[in-house]
Amino acid sequence: MDFDTNCIFCKIANKVIPSTIIYEDEDVLAFLDVNPVTYGHTLVIPKKHYESFLSCPKDVLHKAFDLAQRIGQVQIKQLGAKGVNILTNCFEAAGQSIPHFHIHVIPRYEANDGFKLEMKELKNVNLPVLAAELKESLNK
Ligand code: DGP
């Protein structure tokens, strides 16, 4: 499906609803997040509808991440960001609220600037057992 009539990012990609676009070509689009967590928070999307990173074809992924890289570089050069977080949430359990693949490009200025990614250590994991399980599926 190229266009999902219920998808807000499909509507943005097709200019059915407005957004603040900073770059577009025939495959990908970058626009400012309407609820930015830091100054310059940008979203990169493919114009065609793919539910998430996990189902996006590799050539499109490549174009989207290439653009995300360029935007991150510009955020540092132009906005004076000191760092950048690249984030793509896959499915509701991971915080995805819009089911159209998108990459958050979040410029960072300091540790307490509005964005926080907390990684708490999960204790008591048997790493060799887990690795064996994952390797089996990966190498099938
Ligand atoms: P996620 O939670 O990863 O699905 O992020 C969705 C982001 O999309 C969230 O940061 C807010 C942003 N967003 C939602 N609706 C709109 C919109 O209509 N326009 C723009 N520019 N951004 C939107």
PDB file of N, CA and C in Angstrom, residues 60-94:
ATOM      1  N   VAL A  60      14.741   1.934   0.566  1.00  0.00           N
ATOM      2  CA  VAL A  60      14.065   3.088   1.164  1.00  0.00           C
ATOM      3  C   VAL A  60      14.699   3.415   2.518  1.00  0.00           C
ATOM      4  N   LEU A  61      15.002   2.363   3.278  1.00  0.00           N
ATOM      5  CA  LEU A  61      15.697   2.560   4.568  1.00  0.00           C
ATOM      6  C   LEU A  61      16.984   3.338   4.359  1.00  0.00           C
ATOM      7  N   HIS A  62      17.708   2.947   3.336  1.00  0.00           N
ATOM      8  CA  HIS A  62      18.989   3.584   3.059  1.00  0.00           C
ATOM      9  C   HIS A  62      18.792   5.068   2.775  1.00  0.00           C
ATOM     10  N   LYS A  63      17.792   5.382   1.974  1.00  0.00           N
ATOM     11  CA  LYS A  63      17.533   6.800   1.640  1.00  0.00           C
ATOM     12  C   LYS A  63      17.113   7.584   2.886  1.00  0.00           C
ATOM     13  N   ALA A  64      16.278   6.966   3.714  1.00  0.00           N
ATOM     14  CA  ALA A  64      15.797   7.666   4.913  1.00  0.00           C
ATOM     15  C   ALA A  64      16.948   7.901   5.902  1.00  0.00           C
ATOM     16  N   PHE A  65      17.787   6.893   6.115  1.00  0.00           N
ATOM     17  CA  PHE A  65      18.887   7.073   7.065  1.00  0.00           C
ATOM     18  C   PHE A  65      19.976   7.981   6.509  1.00  0.00           C
ATOM     19  N   ASP A  66      20.152   7.977   5.221  1.00  0.00           N
ATOM     20  CA  ASP A  66      21.096   8.910   4.604  1.00  0.00           C
ATOM     21  C   ASP A  66      20.640  10.348   4.872  1.00  0.00           C
ATOM     22  N   LEU A  67      19.348  10.589   4.709  1.00  0.00           N
ATOM     23  CA  LEU A  67      18.824  11.927   4.974  1.00  0.00           C
ATOM     24  C   LEU A  67      18.926  12.267   6.461  1.00  0.00           C
ATOM     25  N   ALA A  68      18.620  11.296   7.331  1.00  0.00           N
ATOM     26  CA  ALA A  68      18.733  11.536   8.777  1.00  0.00           C
ATOM     27  C   ALA A  68      20.170  11.911   9.141  1.00  0.00           C
ATOM     28  N   GLN A  69      21.130  11.251   8.519  1.00  0.00           N
ATOM     29  CA  GLN A  69      22.539  11.574   8.787  1.00  0.00           C
ATOM     30  C   GLN A  69      22.847  13.016   8.372  1.00  0.00           C
ATOM     31  N   ARG A  70      22.364  13.400   7.205  1.00  0.00           N
ATOM     32  CA  ARG A  70      22.639  14.760   6.719  1.00  0.00           C
ATOM     33  C   ARG A  70      21.982  15.801   7.627  1.00  0.00           C
ATOM     34  N   ILE A  71      20.769  15.512   8.090  1.00  0.00           N
ATOM     35  CA  ILE A  71      20.081  16.454   8.981  1.00  0.00           C
ATOM     36  C   ILE A  71      20.828  16.565  10.315  1.00  0.00           C
ATOM     37  N   GLY A  72      21.289  15.434  10.837  1.00  0.00           N
ATOM     38  CA  GLY A  72      22.079  15.469  12.079  1.00  0.00           C
ATOM     39  C   GLY A  72      23.326  16.328  11.916  1.00  0.00           C
ATOM     40  N   GLN A  73      23.983  16.194  10.793  1.00  0.00           N
ATOM     41  CA  GLN A  73      25.184  17.008  10.537  1.00  0.00           C
ATOM     42  C   GLN A  73      24.840  18.495  10.491  1.00  0.00           C
ATOM     43  N   VAL A  74      23.686  18.813   9.854  1.00  0.00           N
ATOM     44  CA  VAL A  74      23.256  20.216   9.749  1.00  0.00           C
ATOM     45  C   VAL A  74      22.850  20.765  11.125  1.00  0.00           C
ATOM     46  N   GLN A  75      22.226  19.922  11.947  1.00  0.00           N
ATOM     47  CA  GLN A  75      21.830  20.387  13.289  1.00  0.00           C
ATOM     48  C   GLN A  75      23.060  20.788  14.101  1.00  0.00           C
ATOM     49  N   ILE A  76      24.137  20.055  13.921  1.00  0.00           N
ATOM     50  CA  ILE A  76      25.375  20.392  14.638  1.00  0.00           C
ATOM     51  C   ILE A  76      25.995  21.662  14.045  1.00  0.00           C
ATOM     52  N   LYS A  77      26.068  21.693  12.722  1.00  0.00           N
ATOM     53  CA  LYS A  77      26.724  22.828  12.057  1.00  0.00           C
ATOM     54  C   LYS A  77      25.905  24.119  12.162  1.00  0.00           C
ATOM     55  N   GLN A  78      24.610  23.999  11.940  1.00  0.00           N
ATOM     56  CA  GLN A  78      23.767  25.197  11.806  1.00  0.00           C
ATOM     57  C   GLN A  78      23.115  25.628  13.115  1.00  0.00           C
ATOM     58  N   LEU A  79      22.705  24.636  13.925  1.00  0.00           N
ATOM     59  CA  LEU A  79      21.987  24.977  15.167  1.00  0.00           C
ATOM     60  C   LEU A  79      22.902  24.978  16.379  1.00  0.00           C
ATOM     61  N   GLY A  80      24.128  24.526  16.191  1.00  0.00           N
ATOM     62  CA  GLY A  80      25.050  24.497  17.321  1.00  0.00           C
ATOM     63  C   GLY A  80      24.789  23.353  18.282  1.00  0.00           C
ATOM     64  N   ALA A  81      24.082  22.315  17.806  1.00  0.00           N
ATOM     65  CA  ALA A  81      23.864  21.157  18.677  1.00  0.00           C
ATOM     66  C   ALA A  81      25.215  20.522  19.010  1.00  0.00           C
ATOM     67  N   LYS A  82      25.244  19.921  20.218  1.00  0.00           N
ATOM     68  CA  LYS A  82      26.491  19.267  20.659  1.00  0.00           C
ATOM     69  C   LYS A  82      26.443  17.761  20.392  1.00  0.00           C
ATOM     70  N   GLY A  83      25.243  17.260  20.064  1.00  0.00           N
ATOM     71  CA  GLY A  83      25.059  15.843  19.777  1.00  0.00           C
ATOM     72  C   GLY A  83      23.710  15.633  19.113  1.00  0.00           C
ATOM     73  N   VAL A  84      23.434  14.406  18.715  1.00  0.00           N
ATOM     74  CA  VAL A  84      22.169  14.087  18.027  1.00  0.00           C
ATOM     75  C   VAL A  84      21.731  12.686  18.453  1.00  0.00           C
ATOM     76  N   ASN A  85      20.443  12.517  18.759  1.00  0.00           N
ATOM     77  CA  ASN A  85      19.885  11.175  18.936  1.00  0.00           C
ATOM     78  C   ASN A  85      19.082  10.801  17.698  1.00  0.00           C
ATOM     79  N   ILE A  86      19.339   9.613  17.176  1.00  0.00           N
ATOM     80  CA  ILE A  86      18.589   9.062  16.051  1.00  0.00           C
ATOM     81  C   ILE A  86      17.726   7.946  16.631  1.00  0.00           C
ATOM     82  N   LEU A  87      16.419   8.072  16.442  1.00  0.00           N
ATOM     83  CA  LEU A  87      15.513   7.135  17.124  1.00  0.00           C
ATOM     84  C   LEU A  87      14.370   6.751  16.194  1.00  0.00           C
ATOM     85  N   THR A  88      14.079   5.469  16.131  1.00  0.00           N
ATOM     86  CA  THR A  88      12.871   5.054  15.412  1.00  0.00           C
ATOM     87  C   THR A  88      12.133   4.023  16.255  1.00  0.00           C
ATOM     88  N   ASN A  89      10.922   4.374  16.677  1.00  0.00           N
ATOM     89  CA  ASN A  89      10.116   3.494  17.512  1.00  0.00           C
ATOM     90  C   ASN A  89       9.348   2.519  16.616  1.00  0.00           C
ATOM     91  N   CYS A  90       9.371   1.252  16.987  1.00  0.00           N
ATOM     92  CA  CYS A  90       8.647   0.234  16.206  1.00  0.00           C
ATOM     93  C   CYS A  90       7.544  -0.376  17.054  1.00  0.00           C
ATOM     94  N   PHE A  91       6.324  -0.070  16.726  1.00  0.00           N
ATOM     95  CA  PHE A  91       5.107  -0.572  17.361  1.00  0.00           C
ATOM     96  C   PHE A  91       4.832   0.130  18.697  1.00  0.00           C
ATOM     97  N   GLU A  92       3.585   0.009  19.092  1.00  0.00           N
ATOM     98  CA  GLU A  92       3.080   0.730  20.268  1.00  0.00           C
ATOM     99  C   GLU A  92       3.880   0.427  21.531  1.00  0.00           C
ATOM    100  N   ALA A  93       4.278  -0.816  21.712  1.00  0.00           N
ATOM    101  CA  ALA A  93       5.010  -1.196  22.929  1.00  0.00           C
ATOM    102  C   ALA A  93       6.324  -0.449  23.044  1.00  0.00           C
ATOM    103  N   ALA A  94       6.835   0.017  21.911  1.00  0.00           N
ATOM    104  CA  ALA A  94       8.099   0.764  21.898  1.00  0.00           C
ATOM    105  C   ALA A  94       7.863   2.267  21.790  1.00  0.00           C
TER     106      ALA A  94
END
